[in-house]
Amino acid sequence: MDLGLKDRVYVVTGASRGLGNASARALVADGARVVLSSRDEKAVAEAAADLGPGAVGVAVDNADPAAPERLIDAARTHFGRFDGILISVGGPAPGSAADTTEEQWRASFDAVFLGAVRLARSAAAALGEGGVIGLVLSGSVHEPIPGLTISNGLRPGLAGFAKSLANEVGPRGIRVVGLLPSRIDTDRVRELDALSGDAAAARAANEERIPLRRYGTPEEFGTTAAFLLSPAASYLTGVMLPVDGGARHGF
């Protein structure tokens, strides 16, 4: 199946590793060109070099108000166009409702929530018909995850923002989609499993609750993201797609 990605240009944030990197790889593999971003200059440069001439790396923090302009300008400068963005942000610090601090909430709001909103709004202003905005959120949009109180608070709000934005920019032919990963085998999820004191036991217990009885792979997530961002998904907007092996209990 031809996804129609050839020569289209996307910005992917948080792309030096994990789900952002897997998504960038899938896009490039199908012919797209990608601007990768990360706070770590060395890591993002290496990630872009690994993807070849179809990728360029930009060191930028999502919380920086100048980030959207820099990334969109990079897409146009290096590749001559800008067709969409996948906003992937790092997970907030773990913790319960009682032990997370106000400082942690403020820092996470700036980086995870406000940074994502700023990037999406700027992309919406810059995109034309056929453009797409994707947000990597979490299964916590629908079901809170124990020990991730800040994420549980911020991700549903971003989903609501994404739905509102989809309604507003739809008449211009711009789509907005969300991806809701759950237990994908990334460094972040392994670190969360390790917090239990027995990572192997935590993983086994989590897999038992997943109908497919396993964690997803970054490649599986990346392929899904590439499809949602592609012209092949041209009639999908305002959706929040679980990528979770069936772990969500509701429809």
Short mmCIF file of C-alpha atoms in Angstrom, two decimals, residues 2-108:
data_model
loop_
_atom_site.label_atom_id
_atom_site.label_comp_id
_atom_site.label_asym_id
_atom_site.label_seq_id
_atom_site.Cartn_x
_atom_site.Cartn_y
_atom_site.Cartn_z
CA ASP A 2 1.34 3.41 -0.99
CA LEU A 3 0.83 5.81 1.93
CA GLY A 4 1.57 8.84 -0.24
CA LEU A 5 4.48 9.95 1.94
CA LYS A 6 7.09 10.40 -0.77
CA ASP A 7 8.73 13.84 -0.55
CA ARG A 8 6.36 15.07 2.15
CA VAL A 9 8.11 16.90 5.00
CA TYR A 10 7.35 16.42 8.69
CA VAL A 11 8.69 17.73 11.97
CA VAL A 12 8.98 15.09 14.71
CA THR A 13 9.81 16.28 18.21
CA GLY A 14 11.40 14.12 20.91
CA ALA A 15 12.89 12.13 18.05
CA SER A 16 16.38 11.23 19.25
CA ARG A 17 15.03 8.00 20.80
CA GLY A 18 11.87 6.14 21.76
CA LEU A 19 8.52 6.61 20.06
CA GLY A 20 9.49 9.83 18.29
CA ASN A 21 12.53 8.19 16.75
CA ALA A 22 10.55 5.11 15.72
CA SER A 23 7.98 7.35 14.03
CA ALA A 24 10.66 9.31 12.19
CA ARG A 25 12.21 6.06 10.97
CA ALA A 26 8.89 4.83 9.63
CA LEU A 27 8.25 8.11 7.83
CA VAL A 28 11.68 8.17 6.18
CA ALA A 29 11.40 4.50 5.22
CA ASP A 30 8.27 5.35 3.22
CA GLY A 31 9.87 8.28 1.41
CA ALA A 32 9.14 11.26 3.65
CA ARG A 33 11.73 13.74 4.82
CA VAL A 34 11.92 14.64 8.46
CA VAL A 35 13.18 17.33 10.81
CA LEU A 36 14.01 15.63 14.11
CA SER A 37 14.20 17.61 17.32
CA SER A 38 15.50 16.93 20.81
CA ARG A 39 17.03 18.89 23.66
CA ASP A 40 20.24 16.87 23.30
CA GLU A 41 22.25 18.32 20.41
CA LYS A 42 24.60 15.35 20.05
CA ALA A 43 21.84 12.75 20.28
CA VAL A 44 19.59 14.42 17.71
CA ALA A 45 22.49 14.95 15.30
CA GLU A 46 23.39 11.26 15.55
CA ALA A 47 19.76 10.20 15.11
CA ALA A 48 19.42 12.33 11.97
CA ALA A 49 22.70 11.06 10.53
CA ASP A 50 21.54 7.49 11.12
CA LEU A 51 18.44 8.14 9.00
CA GLY A 52 20.46 9.52 6.10
CA PRO A 53 19.90 12.50 3.78
CA GLY A 54 16.15 12.44 4.33
CA ALA A 55 16.56 13.74 7.87
CA VAL A 56 18.05 16.73 9.68
CA GLY A 57 18.40 17.27 13.42
CA VAL A 58 17.63 20.44 15.38
CA ALA A 59 18.44 20.81 19.08
CA VAL A 60 15.49 22.55 20.69
CA ASP A 61 13.40 22.31 23.85
CA ASN A 62 9.63 22.02 23.37
CA ALA A 63 9.18 24.44 26.26
CA ASP A 64 11.09 27.17 24.40
CA PRO A 65 8.63 29.69 22.89
CA ALA A 66 10.94 29.98 19.88
CA ALA A 67 10.83 26.21 19.18
CA PRO A 68 7.89 26.17 16.72
CA GLU A 69 9.33 28.85 14.45
CA ARG A 70 12.77 27.23 14.45
CA LEU A 71 11.41 23.81 13.55
CA ILE A 72 9.03 24.97 10.84
CA ASP A 73 11.75 27.18 9.36
CA ALA A 74 14.14 24.21 9.37
CA ALA A 75 11.64 22.12 7.40
CA ARG A 76 11.24 24.80 4.77
CA THR A 77 14.92 25.71 4.62
CA HIS A 78 16.25 22.15 4.31
CA PHE A 79 13.45 20.50 2.37
CA GLY A 80 11.40 23.31 0.82
CA ARG A 81 8.03 22.58 2.41
CA PHE A 82 6.17 21.70 5.61
CA ASP A 83 3.38 19.11 5.60
CA GLY A 84 2.90 18.16 9.23
CA ILE A 85 4.20 17.65 12.73
CA LEU A 86 4.25 14.83 15.26
CA ILE A 87 4.54 16.27 18.75
CA SER A 88 6.17 13.70 21.02
CA VAL A 89 7.16 14.88 24.48
CA GLY A 90 8.95 13.18 27.33
CA GLY A 91 6.92 11.77 30.18
CA PRO A 92 6.58 13.85 33.35
CA ALA A 93 8.22 12.71 36.56
CA PRO A 94 6.45 9.78 38.24
CA GLY A 95 4.77 10.22 41.60
CA SER A 96 1.51 10.06 43.50
CA ALA A 97 -0.98 12.87 43.99
CA ALA A 98 0.41 13.44 47.48
CA ASP A 99 4.13 13.50 46.76
CA THR A 100 4.37 15.45 43.49
CA THR A 101 5.43 19.02 44.10
CA GLU A 102 4.04 22.24 42.72
CA GLU A 103 7.38 22.85 41.03
CA GLN A 104 7.11 19.51 39.23
CA TRP A 105 3.59 20.38 38.10
CA ARG A 106 4.70 23.78 36.79
CA ALA A 107 7.73 22.39 34.94
CA SER A 108 5.68 19.60 33.39
#
